[in-house]
Short mmCIF file of C-alpha atoms in Angstrom, two decimals:
data_model
loop_
_atom_site.label_atom_id
_atom_site.label_comp_id
_atom_site.label_asym_id
_atom_site.label_seq_id
_atom_site.Cartn_x
_atom_site.Cartn_y
_atom_site.Cartn_z
CA MET A 799 4.02 140.22 43.23
CA PRO A 800 1.61 142.18 40.99
CA GLY A 801 2.58 142.61 37.37
CA LEU A 802 4.76 139.51 37.08
CA ALA A 803 3.95 136.87 34.50
CA SER A 804 5.86 134.11 36.31
CA GLU A 805 5.46 132.10 39.50
CA THR A 806 7.85 129.98 41.55
CA VAL A 807 6.20 127.19 43.52
CA GLY A 808 7.64 124.58 45.84
CA VAL A 809 6.66 121.68 48.04
CA TRP A 810 8.90 121.63 51.10
CA ALA A 811 9.31 118.64 53.41
CA ASP A 812 10.32 119.42 56.99
CA SER A 813 12.85 116.60 56.86
CA GLY A 814 16.53 116.68 55.97
CA SER A 815 19.62 114.58 56.37
CA ARG A 816 19.97 115.49 60.06
CA ASP A 817 16.67 113.68 60.69
CA GLU A 818 18.04 110.37 59.44
CA SER A 819 19.20 107.55 61.67
CA GLU A 820 22.31 105.49 60.99
CA LEU A 821 20.00 103.01 59.27
CA THR A 822 18.34 105.55 56.97
CA ALA A 823 21.39 107.74 56.23
CA GLY A 824 21.30 108.78 52.59
CA SER A 825 17.61 108.02 52.12
CA THR A 826 16.50 111.69 52.16
CA HIS A 827 18.69 112.49 49.15
CA PHE A 828 17.79 109.15 47.54
CA LEU A 829 14.09 110.02 47.85
CA GLU A 830 14.72 113.35 46.13
CA HIS A 831 15.90 111.38 43.10
CA MET A 832 13.14 108.78 43.28
CA LEU A 833 10.26 111.25 43.33
CA PHE A 834 11.09 112.19 39.74
CA LYS A 835 10.85 108.53 38.65
CA GLY A 836 7.12 108.31 38.08
CA THR A 837 3.74 108.20 39.79
CA ARG A 838 0.57 106.19 39.23
CA ALA A 839 -0.61 108.91 36.83
CA ARG A 840 2.67 109.88 35.11
CA THR A 841 5.84 108.19 33.96
CA ALA A 842 9.23 109.77 34.61
CA ALA A 843 9.35 110.83 30.96
CA GLN A 844 5.92 112.47 31.21
CA ILE A 845 7.00 114.42 34.29
CA ALA A 846 10.07 115.67 32.43
CA ARG A 847 8.05 116.53 29.30
CA THR A 848 5.47 118.46 31.31
CA PHE A 849 8.09 120.73 32.82
CA ASP A 850 9.81 121.12 29.45
CA ARG A 851 6.51 121.91 27.71
CA ILE A 852 5.61 124.73 30.07
CA GLY A 853 9.10 126.17 29.67
CA GLY A 854 9.65 125.92 33.38
CA ASP A 855 12.71 125.41 35.49
CA SER A 856 12.16 122.43 37.78
CA ASN A 857 14.49 120.76 40.24
CA ALA A 858 14.87 119.66 43.84
CA VAL A 859 17.30 120.20 46.67
CA THR A 860 18.12 118.14 49.75
CA ALA A 861 19.54 120.03 52.72
CA LYS A 862 20.35 119.10 56.29
CA GLU A 863 16.97 120.28 57.63
CA PHE A 864 14.58 120.18 54.67
CA THR A 865 13.91 118.89 51.16
CA CYS A 866 12.34 121.04 48.44
CA TYR A 867 10.80 120.25 45.06
CA TYR A 868 10.22 123.38 43.03
CA ALA A 869 9.27 124.75 39.63
CA ARG A 870 9.25 128.14 37.97
CA CYS A 871 6.64 128.69 35.31
CA LEU A 872 4.31 131.19 33.68
CA VAL A 873 1.27 132.08 35.74
CA ALA A 874 -0.82 130.63 32.91
CA ASP A 875 0.83 127.23 33.49
CA LEU A 876 0.51 127.28 37.28
CA GLY A 877 -2.04 124.48 37.30
CA SER A 878 0.24 122.06 35.45
CA ALA A 879 3.21 122.81 37.70
CA VAL A 880 1.19 122.41 40.89
CA ASP A 881 -0.43 119.16 39.71
CA VAL A 882 2.89 117.54 38.82
CA LEU A 883 4.70 118.63 41.99
CA TRP A 884 1.99 117.32 44.31
CA ASP A 885 1.65 114.12 42.28
CA MET A 886 5.40 113.51 42.62
CA VAL A 887 5.40 114.17 46.37
CA LEU A 888 2.21 112.40 47.40
CA ASP A 889 1.88 109.53 44.92
CA PRO A 890 5.34 108.35 43.82
CA LEU A 891 5.72 104.78 42.63
CA LEU A 892 9.09 104.27 44.34
CA ASP A 893 9.52 101.29 42.04
CA PRO A 894 12.13 98.70 43.17
CA GLY A 895 13.61 98.47 39.68
CA GLU A 896 14.00 102.24 39.43
CA PHE A 897 15.47 102.20 42.93
CA GLU A 898 18.27 99.88 41.82
CA ARG A 899 18.97 101.88 38.66
CA GLU A 900 19.06 105.15 40.59
CA ARG A 901 21.46 103.68 43.12
CA GLY A 902 24.07 103.67 40.36
CA VAL A 903 23.31 107.30 39.46
CA ILE A 904 23.73 108.42 43.09
CA LEU A 905 26.99 106.51 43.43
CA GLU A 906 28.25 108.41 40.36
CA GLU A 907 27.10 111.68 41.93
CA LEU A 908 29.03 110.89 45.12
CA ALA A 909 32.09 109.96 43.07
CA MET A 910 31.89 113.30 41.27
CA ALA A 911 31.75 115.13 44.62
CA ALA A 912 34.73 113.13 45.88
CA ASP A 913 36.75 114.46 42.92
CA ASP A 914 35.94 118.06 43.83
CA PRO A 915 38.43 119.34 46.45
CA GLN A 916 36.04 122.06 47.63
CA ASP A 917 33.21 119.57 48.24
CA VAL A 918 35.67 117.35 50.12
CA LEU A 919 36.83 120.34 52.19
CA TYR A 920 33.35 121.38 53.33
CA GLU A 921 32.33 117.81 54.18
CA ALA A 922 35.57 117.35 56.13
CA PHE A 923 34.87 120.54 58.08
CA ASP A 924 31.35 119.38 59.03
CA GLU A 925 32.66 115.98 60.12
CA LEU A 926 35.33 117.70 62.21
CA ILE A 927 33.08 120.15 64.05
CA TYR A 928 30.11 117.79 64.58
CA PRO A 929 31.67 114.33 65.11
CA GLY A 930 29.14 111.53 65.54
CA HIS A 931 26.19 113.87 64.94
CA PRO A 932 23.84 113.77 61.91
CA LEU A 933 24.86 117.34 61.02
CA GLY A 934 28.40 116.05 60.58
CA ARG A 935 27.40 113.48 57.95
CA PRO A 936 27.40 114.26 54.21
CA ILE A 937 23.89 114.98 52.94
CA GLY A 938 24.17 112.20 50.38
CA ALA A 939 25.82 109.82 52.89
CA THR A 940 28.72 107.62 51.78
CA LYS A 941 29.08 105.18 48.92
CA GLY A 942 29.12 102.32 51.39
CA ARG A 943 25.88 103.48 52.99
CA ILE A 944 24.17 103.90 49.59
CA ARG A 945 25.26 100.42 48.51
CA ALA A 946 23.77 99.00 51.73
CA LEU A 947 20.48 100.95 51.66
CA ASP A 948 17.53 98.68 50.89
CA HIS A 949 14.21 99.46 49.29
CA ALA A 950 12.15 98.70 52.40
CA THR A 951 14.16 101.25 54.40
CA LEU A 952 13.54 103.89 51.73
CA LEU A 953 9.78 103.21 51.79
CA ALA A 954 9.66 103.43 55.58
CA HIS A 955 11.58 106.70 55.52
CA TYR A 956 9.19 108.14 52.92
CA ARG A 957 6.13 107.20 54.98
CA GLY A 958 7.58 108.92 58.02
CA ALA A 959 8.79 112.08 56.31
CA TYR A 960 6.14 112.89 53.70
CA THR A 961 3.06 113.41 55.84
CA ALA A 962 0.71 116.40 55.96
CA ASP A 963 2.18 117.77 59.17
CA ARG A 964 5.65 117.89 57.59
CA LEU A 965 4.77 119.36 54.18
CA VAL A 966 4.58 123.05 53.26
CA PHE A 967 3.52 124.51 49.91
CA VAL A 968 5.02 127.89 49.08
CA ALA A 969 4.43 130.15 46.09
CA ALA A 970 5.64 133.57 45.00
CA GLY A 971 4.99 135.49 41.81
CA GLY A 972 2.25 137.06 39.77
CA ALA A 973 -0.61 134.66 40.57
CA GLU A 974 -3.46 135.69 42.86
CA HIS A 975 -3.46 134.06 46.29
CA ALA A 976 -6.96 132.65 45.81
CA GLU A 977 -5.93 131.00 42.55
CA VAL A 978 -2.92 129.34 44.18
CA VAL A 979 -5.06 128.01 47.04
CA GLU A 980 -7.61 126.65 44.57
CA ARG A 981 -4.96 124.92 42.47
CA VAL A 982 -3.35 123.28 45.50
CA THR A 983 -6.68 122.18 46.98
CA THR A 984 -7.73 120.62 43.67
CA ALA A 985 -4.41 118.83 43.19
CA ILE A 986 -4.39 117.31 46.67
CA ALA A 987 -8.03 116.23 46.48
CA GLN A 988 -7.25 114.04 43.47
CA LEU A 989 -4.58 112.08 45.29
CA ARG A 990 -4.80 109.23 47.80
CA PRO A 991 -5.95 110.57 51.21
CA ALA A 992 -4.13 107.74 53.00
CA LEU A 993 -0.82 109.35 52.13
CA LEU A 994 -1.81 112.44 54.09
CA ALA A 995 -2.31 110.47 57.30
CA PRO A 996 0.53 110.13 59.82
CA PRO A 997 2.28 106.74 59.68
CA GLY A 998 1.98 104.17 62.42
CA PRO A 999 4.78 103.99 65.01
CA ALA A 1000 6.33 100.92 63.41
CA GLU A 1001 6.61 102.65 60.03
CA ASP A 1002 8.16 105.92 61.16
CA GLN A 1003 11.91 105.74 60.60
CA THR A 1004 12.52 109.51 60.69
CA ARG A 1005 13.13 111.84 63.58
CA PRO A 1006 10.68 114.71 64.07
CA ARG A 1007 12.05 118.20 64.61
CA SER A 1008 11.32 117.86 68.35
CA ALA A 1009 13.76 114.93 68.53
CA ARG A 1010 16.70 116.89 67.13
CA SER A 1011 19.66 117.28 69.46
CA ARG A 1012 21.93 120.30 69.40
CA PRO A 1013 25.51 119.27 68.65
CA ALA A 1014 28.50 120.59 70.54
CA PHE A 1015 31.08 122.36 68.39
CA SER A 1016 34.36 120.43 68.37
CA ALA A 1017 37.78 121.99 67.88
CA GLY A 1018 40.70 120.40 66.07
CA VAL A 1019 42.47 119.98 62.75
CA ARG A 1020 41.52 117.72 59.85
CA SER A 1021 44.01 117.46 56.99
CA ILE A 1022 43.29 115.58 53.77
CA ARG A 1023 46.32 115.13 51.58
CA ARG A 1024 45.65 115.70 47.88
CA ASP A 1025 48.09 116.40 45.07
CA THR A 1026 46.33 119.60 44.03
CA GLU A 1027 47.61 122.90 42.66
CA GLN A 1028 45.94 124.81 45.49
CA GLN A 1029 45.53 124.29 49.22
CA GLY A 1030 41.95 124.81 50.38
CA LEU A 1031 41.30 125.74 53.99
CA LEU A 1032 38.32 126.38 56.24
CA TYR A 1033 39.09 127.95 59.62
CA GLY A 1034 36.00 128.23 61.77
CA VAL A 1035 34.19 128.66 65.06
CA ASP A 1036 30.77 128.07 66.56
CA GLY A 1037 28.27 130.39 64.87
CA VAL A 1038 24.67 131.56 65.27
CA SER A 1039 21.45 129.72 64.50
CA ALA A 1040 18.88 130.59 61.84
CA VAL A 1041 16.54 131.93 64.53
CA SER A 1042 19.08 133.80 66.67
CA GLU A 1043 18.44 137.46 67.44
CA ASP A 1044 22.11 137.98 66.59
CA ARG A 1045 21.52 137.04 62.94
CA PHE A 1046 21.29 140.67 61.79
CA ALA A 1047 24.56 141.64 63.48
CA PHE A 1048 26.03 138.40 62.13
CA SER A 1049 25.12 139.32 58.55
CA VAL A 1050 26.93 142.65 58.96
CA LEU A 1051 29.95 140.97 60.58
CA GLN A 1052 30.19 138.34 57.85
CA SER A 1053 29.95 140.89 55.05
CA LEU A 1054 32.41 143.27 56.66
CA LEU A 1055 35.00 140.58 57.33
CA GLY A 1056 34.70 138.53 54.15
CA GLY A 1057 31.69 139.35 52.02
CA GLY A 1058 33.06 141.12 48.96
CA MET A 1059 35.90 142.99 47.32
CA SER A 1060 35.93 145.72 49.96
CA SER A 1061 35.90 143.24 52.84
CA ARG A 1062 38.83 143.03 55.23
CA LEU A 1063 39.87 139.53 54.21
CA PHE A 1064 39.84 140.39 50.50
CA GLN A 1065 41.77 143.62 51.01
CA SER A 1066 44.38 142.00 53.25
CA VAL A 1067 44.96 138.56 51.74
CA ARG A 1068 44.39 139.34 48.06
CA GLU A 1069 44.93 143.06 47.51
CA GLU A 1070 47.68 143.83 50.01
CA HIS A 1071 49.60 140.54 50.04
CA GLY A 1072 48.54 138.93 46.73
CA LEU A 1073 48.41 135.46 48.27
CA ALA A 1074 44.98 134.16 47.18
CA TYR A 1075 42.47 134.56 44.40
CA SER A 1076 39.49 133.43 46.48
CA VAL A 1077 39.07 134.38 50.15
CA HIS A 1078 35.77 134.94 51.92
CA CYS A 1079 33.54 134.05 54.88
CA SER A 1080 31.28 131.01 54.90
CA SER A 1081 28.53 130.01 57.31
CA SER A 1082 25.83 127.42 57.92
CA GLN A 1083 22.79 128.25 60.01
CA HIS A 1084 20.47 125.59 61.38
CA ALA A 1085 17.44 125.64 63.64
CA ASP A 1086 19.46 125.31 66.85
CA CYS A 1087 23.09 125.97 65.93
CA GLY A 1088 25.42 127.30 63.27
CA ASP A 1089 29.04 127.61 62.26
CA PHE A 1090 31.16 130.44 60.90
CA ALA A 1091 34.31 129.91 58.86
CA LEU A 1092 36.92 131.75 56.82
CA TYR A 1093 37.72 130.14 53.46
CA ALA A 1094 40.79 130.57 51.28
CA GLY A 1095 42.29 128.77 48.32
CA CYS A 1096 45.96 129.48 47.64
CA ALA A 1097 49.34 128.04 46.72
CA PRO A 1098 50.29 125.31 49.22
CA GLU A 1099 53.50 127.08 50.22
CA SER A 1100 51.47 130.20 51.15
CA ALA A 1101 48.67 128.43 53.01
CA GLN A 1102 49.98 128.79 56.57
CA ARG A 1103 50.66 132.50 56.02
CA VAL A 1104 47.20 132.99 54.51
CA LEU A 1105 45.66 131.24 57.52
CA GLU A 1106 47.54 133.54 59.89
CA LEU A 1107 46.40 136.63 57.96
CA CYS A 1108 42.78 135.46 58.13
CA ASP A 1109 43.09 134.83 61.86
CA ALA A 1110 44.65 138.26 62.37
CA GLU A 1111 41.73 140.01 60.67
CA PHE A 1112 39.20 138.01 62.68
CA ARG A 1113 41.07 138.75 65.92
CA ARG A 1114 41.35 142.46 65.07
CA LEU A 1115 37.58 142.69 64.60
CA ALA A 1116 37.08 140.95 67.97
CA GLU A 1117 39.40 143.39 69.74
CA GLU A 1118 38.63 146.69 68.02
CA ALA A 1119 35.22 147.99 67.00
CA PRO A 1120 35.12 148.97 63.33
CA ASP A 1121 34.50 152.57 62.33
CA ALA A 1122 30.85 153.57 62.27
CA GLU A 1123 31.29 154.59 58.62
CA GLU A 1124 32.51 151.10 57.66
CA VAL A 1125 29.51 149.50 59.36
CA GLU A 1126 27.13 151.96 57.68
CA GLU A 1127 28.60 151.13 54.27
CA VAL A 1128 28.19 147.40 54.84
CA ALA A 1129 24.63 147.87 56.12
CA ALA A 1130 23.79 149.93 53.02
CA GLN A 1131 25.15 147.19 50.76
CA LEU A 1132 23.18 144.51 52.62
CA ALA A 1133 20.02 146.62 52.48
CA ALA A 1134 20.37 147.08 48.74
CA SER A 1135 21.07 143.38 48.10
CA THR A 1136 18.07 142.44 50.24
CA VAL A 1137 15.69 144.65 48.29
CA LEU A 1138 17.13 143.63 44.91
CA GLY A 1139 17.05 139.96 45.87
CA LEU A 1140 13.36 140.16 46.73
CA GLU A 1141 12.62 141.00 43.11
CA SER A 1142 13.27 137.30 42.42
CA THR A 1143 10.30 134.95 42.82
CA ALA A 1144 12.67 132.14 43.86
CA THR A 1145 14.18 134.29 46.62
CA ARG A 1146 10.72 135.20 47.86
CA MET A 1147 9.65 131.57 47.88
CA ASN A 1148 12.75 130.53 49.84
CA ARG A 1149 12.18 133.33 52.34
CA LEU A 1150 8.54 132.35 52.90
CA ALA A 1151 9.49 128.70 53.36
CA SER A 1152 12.27 129.49 55.84
CA ALA A 1153 9.93 131.57 57.97
CA GLU A 1154 7.37 128.77 58.05
CA LEU A 1155 9.80 125.91 58.67
CA TYR A 1156 11.84 127.72 61.33
CA GLY A 1157 8.85 129.38 62.97
CA ILE A 1158 10.23 132.91 62.70
CA ALA A 1159 8.35 136.11 61.96
CA LEU A 1160 8.07 137.01 58.29
CA ARG A 1161 9.41 140.54 58.20
CA SER A 1162 8.73 143.04 55.46
CA PRO A 1163 11.69 144.24 53.37
CA GLU A 1164 11.45 147.56 55.21
CA GLU A 1165 11.70 145.81 58.59
CA ILE A 1166 14.72 143.78 57.48
CA VAL A 1167 16.50 146.88 56.21
CA ALA A 1168 15.74 148.69 59.46
CA ARG A 1169 17.12 145.82 61.57
CA VAL A 1170 20.31 145.67 59.51
CA ARG A 1171 20.80 149.44 59.62
CA ALA A 1172 20.29 149.37 63.40
CA VAL A 1173 23.41 147.22 63.89
CA SER A 1174 26.14 149.30 65.51
CA ALA A 1175 29.92 149.03 65.36
CA GLN A 1176 29.90 147.88 68.98
CA ASP A 1177 27.34 145.14 68.15
CA VAL A 1178 29.71 143.81 65.50
CA ARG A 1179 32.73 143.89 67.79
CA ALA A 1180 30.86 142.21 70.65
CA LEU A 1181 29.65 139.39 68.43
CA ALA A 1182 33.09 138.95 66.86
CA GLU A 1183 34.61 138.80 70.34
CA ALA A 1184 32.14 136.12 71.45
CA LEU A 1185 32.71 134.02 68.33
CA TYR A 1186 36.51 134.36 68.34
CA ALA A 1187 36.74 133.39 72.01
CA GLY A 1188 35.29 129.94 71.32
CA PRO A 1189 37.02 126.73 70.19
CA LYS A 1190 38.49 126.78 66.69
CA ALA A 1191 38.56 124.18 63.95
CA LEU A 1192 40.63 123.88 60.79
CA ALA A 1193 39.97 121.65 57.79
CA THR A 1194 42.33 121.65 54.85
CA VAL A 1195 42.68 119.80 51.55
CA GLY A 1196 45.92 119.85 49.58
CA PRO A 1197 49.59 118.82 49.63
CA ARG A 1198 50.48 120.54 52.92
CA GLU A 1199 49.49 120.01 56.54
CA LEU A 1200 48.60 123.19 58.43
CA THR A 1201 48.42 124.07 62.10
CA LEU A 1202 45.98 126.25 64.00
CA PRO A 1203 47.20 129.83 64.51
CA ALA A 1204 48.84 130.42 67.88
#
């Protein structure tokens, strides 16, 4: 990205919570915490001071199919950021004492999530639609699982997940490509080569991507009673995967139905009926599956009516093709947001990493815009029809119990 003075860099591990076994559940997120706790060359405090000194934004994220450690810095400080990230990933101490201290921190994090009705709602929805499957488990696991996780299991999980064939380095920003390659090569060369070798069979406690199984979408209702001011609901169906050819039509469908203030859900539920402040579409897309849901938060006494209004808008889109003008307006909005989003180095880094991890073609902004603009009204209706025809699931958190629309 010529002319920029900043760079966003990340080390991505092709391993997420869906790759855990029952034994290792929670260890992917636990490792994310532990990799900031010091290496042979740097203490945890030195890692933190380095990122603070270069004025960078550094953090990590654990998802269901990957883990990412990233930093945003000035191009002039690229070397420091790259050195620290690779040191954290390839040479962590994973000290037993730090492990026990961090266990308490993670238990507090899980307790905080349990107090958030929206977090509870989304986890309940995943557990409902993917029962007994790793995708249905919370990314951070449960408090019981974290209390039971031992240090040896964490070490074995690390050795299986953080190998050369599962690591990807991604960078976007003002630095020259040759400089980035040189910095990465130098950083890796200084670390222990043994860590780049695949683990032996007895050590590997993680599941490779090839061992992932596609879950079947399960219908039903999951109600969690909470004495809250609002009733939260997620009403969903089987969706599309991250690599599906339908993903461009899906983006138009999702935006048209519940993507903004002009969307059908917003106009119906909020503007016309005044029954909710927040109403929109939500989706998760994985390598081999996905889900699509309608979210609303409203007064408990209005929740069933809001659910029926959401269902009616979804059904209407499945039965009647939208006007070509409406689709063109949504496509124009998506095209603009795509181009504007790609001005962010973080967005570019995420896009590069997704293409590499999911094995999909890296399209230019012009190609993406063209694919979105090529979506027709009939494409949207056909996809909506296929999605709406499938089994439906409802998760809700609040004082009331709800039922699926007839």
